[in-house]
């Protein structure tokens, strides 16, 4: 059983054009959220918005660049202009500039992060690899 409809609440899904972001945006739309689908690729964001609308939901596609603070502010300004405010944010987007600095040749590594401030390196982690937790998925995630 899904969550009850939020009665007109507004969610911004940053990075909502494809993948996890798009799936989240579509699900929120199906649950009654008004969804702002933000992504660098407006055409793809519009495709996700159209899926939400085709299922009876309400959505707005907005092109924005997570690496640009002015663009991010514009995303929220458009959401507020259209829907009167924002109640939730789901960020599936990524500013990849920092990771690209470490890109280098295949097998390049970035320092692992630990602690509150993420400044102490323990052991290097290969670029593109992330440690994954193993074990059962919680019930709340499966719903």
Tab-separated table of C-alpha atoms in Angstrom:
chain	number	residue	atom	x	y	z
A	1	UNK	CA	0.000	0.000	0.000
A	2	UNK	CA	1.396	3.432	-0.979
A	3	UNK	CA	1.450	6.586	1.042
A	4	UNK	CA	-1.714	8.683	1.110
A	5	UNK	CA	-1.945	11.480	-1.448
A	6	UNK	CA	-0.323	14.599	-0.030
A	7	UNK	CA	-3.204	16.900	-1.027
A	8	UNK	CA	-1.448	19.194	-3.467
A	9	UNK	CA	2.025	19.148	-1.990
A	10	UNK	CA	4.874	20.091	-4.331
A	11	UNK	CA	8.091	18.113	-4.770
A	12	UNK	CA	11.159	19.200	-6.707
A	13	UNK	CA	13.079	16.266	-8.171
A	14	UNK	CA	16.548	17.469	-9.131
A	15	UNK	CA	18.043	15.148	-11.719
A	16	UNK	CA	14.557	13.894	-12.522
A	17	UNK	CA	14.969	13.279	-16.257
A	18	UNK	CA	16.203	9.686	-16.141
A	19	UNK	CA	16.986	6.772	-13.857
A	20	UNK	CA	16.219	6.952	-10.154
A	21	UNK	CA	15.194	10.595	-10.400
A	22	UNK	CA	12.644	9.888	-13.137
A	23	UNK	CA	11.276	6.844	-11.303
A	24	UNK	CA	10.900	8.905	-8.138
A	25	UNK	CA	9.207	11.766	-10.001
A	26	UNK	CA	6.715	9.396	-11.652
A	27	UNK	CA	5.934	7.700	-8.353
A	28	UNK	CA	5.439	11.000	-6.547
A	29	UNK	CA	3.114	12.099	-9.344
A	30	UNK	CA	1.129	8.881	-9.001
A	31	UNK	CA	0.790	9.540	-5.266
A	32	UNK	CA	-0.735	12.962	-5.859
A	33	UNK	CA	2.290	15.219	-5.583
A	34	UNK	CA	2.685	18.106	-8.016
A	35	UNK	CA	6.179	17.435	-9.343
A	36	UNK	CA	8.830	19.803	-10.659
A	37	UNK	CA	11.198	17.720	-12.780
A	38	UNK	CA	14.505	19.572	-12.906
A	39	UNK	CA	17.410	18.446	-15.049
A	40	UNK	CA	20.194	19.742	-17.251
A	41	UNK	CA	18.477	17.975	-20.167
A	42	UNK	CA	15.125	19.736	-20.523
A	43	UNK	CA	13.932	17.418	-23.298
A	44	UNK	CA	14.356	14.400	-21.027
A	45	UNK	CA	12.801	16.278	-18.086
A	46	UNK	CA	9.823	17.064	-20.323
A	47	UNK	CA	9.524	13.358	-21.165
A	48	UNK	CA	9.291	12.493	-17.477
A	49	UNK	CA	6.754	15.280	-16.945
A	50	UNK	CA	4.670	13.932	-19.825
A	51	UNK	CA	4.645	10.460	-18.228
A	52	UNK	CA	3.368	12.005	-14.998
A	53	UNK	CA	0.671	13.952	-16.847
A	54	UNK	CA	-0.363	10.896	-18.903
A	55	UNK	CA	-1.009	9.068	-15.631
A	56	UNK	CA	-3.206	11.911	-14.375
A	57	UNK	CA	-0.579	13.817	-12.406
A	58	UNK	CA	0.647	17.384	-12.568
A	59	UNK	CA	4.251	18.177	-13.462
A	60	UNK	CA	6.520	20.950	-14.672
A	61	UNK	CA	9.804	20.360	-16.523
A	62	UNK	CA	12.580	22.843	-15.764
A	63	UNK	CA	16.065	22.980	-17.259
A	64	UNK	CA	18.673	23.763	-14.627
A	65	UNK	CA	22.340	23.179	-13.876
A	66	UNK	CA	23.163	21.873	-10.407
A	67	UNK	CA	26.663	23.345	-10.725
A	68	UNK	CA	25.265	26.882	-11.124
A	69	UNK	CA	23.764	28.499	-7.989
A	70	UNK	CA	21.803	31.001	-10.092
A	71	UNK	CA	20.296	28.148	-12.099
A	72	UNK	CA	19.389	26.255	-8.920
A	73	UNK	CA	17.683	29.372	-7.550
A	74	UNK	CA	15.802	29.619	-10.843
A	75	UNK	CA	14.536	26.052	-10.433
A	76	UNK	CA	12.939	26.942	-7.101
A	77	UNK	CA	11.671	30.284	-8.397
A	78	UNK	CA	9.854	28.523	-11.240
A	79	UNK	CA	8.404	25.950	-8.835
A	80	UNK	CA	7.186	28.710	-6.541
A	81	UNK	CA	5.732	30.759	-9.400
A	82	UNK	CA	3.842	27.763	-10.779
A	83	UNK	CA	2.769	26.023	-7.584
A	84	UNK	CA	3.128	28.588	-4.789
A	85	UNK	CA	6.013	26.894	-2.980
A	86	UNK	CA	7.971	23.690	-2.478
A	87	UNK	CA	7.250	21.077	0.178
A	88	UNK	CA	9.918	18.482	-0.599
A	89	UNK	CA	13.177	18.036	-2.480
A	90	UNK	CA	14.551	14.796	-3.899
A	91	UNK	CA	18.079	15.244	-5.258
A	92	UNK	CA	19.141	12.615	-7.746
A	93	UNK	CA	21.360	15.079	-9.594
A	94	UNK	CA	25.115	15.405	-9.304
A	95	UNK	CA	27.681	18.106	-9.936
A	96	UNK	CA	30.379	15.926	-11.477
A	97	UNK	CA	33.043	18.650	-11.840
A	98	UNK	CA	34.914	17.635	-8.698
A	99	UNK	CA	34.947	13.950	-9.639
A	100	UNK	CA	36.123	14.776	-13.152
A	101	UNK	CA	39.205	16.438	-11.670
A	102	UNK	CA	40.250	12.988	-10.515
A	103	UNK	CA	39.233	11.332	-13.783
A	104	UNK	CA	42.664	10.719	-15.241
A	105	UNK	CA	43.425	7.364	-16.779
A	106	UNK	CA	41.405	4.202	-16.081
A	107	UNK	CA	42.037	3.014	-12.561
A	108	UNK	CA	42.492	6.534	-11.194
A	109	UNK	CA	41.410	6.913	-7.584
A	110	UNK	CA	39.887	9.529	-5.323
A	111	UNK	CA	40.447	9.645	-1.580
A	112	UNK	CA	37.844	7.845	0.475
A	113	UNK	CA	35.894	10.039	2.841
A	114	UNK	CA	35.126	9.485	6.479
A	115	UNK	CA	34.052	11.525	9.431
A	116	UNK	CA	31.769	14.505	9.632
A	117	UNK	CA	33.786	16.812	7.438
A	118	UNK	CA	34.872	14.283	4.827
A	119	UNK	CA	38.462	15.509	4.851
A	120	UNK	CA	40.355	12.512	6.206
A	121	UNK	CA	41.286	9.876	3.666
A	122	UNK	CA	41.359	6.239	4.739
A	123	UNK	CA	42.005	4.356	1.523
A	124	UNK	CA	41.562	5.337	-2.107
A	125	UNK	CA	38.361	4.409	-3.907
A	126	UNK	CA	38.408	3.774	-7.674
A	127	UNK	CA	36.633	6.459	-9.681
A	128	UNK	CA	33.124	5.312	-10.499
A	129	UNK	CA	33.072	2.737	-7.702
A	130	UNK	CA	31.147	3.142	-4.487
A	131	UNK	CA	30.916	0.777	-1.550
A	132	UNK	CA	27.486	-0.804	-1.375
A	133	UNK	CA	25.755	-2.050	1.724
A	134	UNK	CA	24.577	-5.605	1.584
A	135	UNK	CA	21.593	-7.108	3.280
A	136	UNK	CA	17.820	-6.981	2.978
A	137	UNK	CA	16.133	-3.840	1.703
A	138	UNK	CA	14.023	-2.240	4.394
A	139	UNK	CA	10.251	-2.467	4.128
A	140	UNK	CA	9.940	1.305	3.826
A	141	UNK	CA	12.072	1.332	0.674
A	142	UNK	CA	10.177	-1.538	-0.937
A	143	UNK	CA	6.769	0.105	-0.595
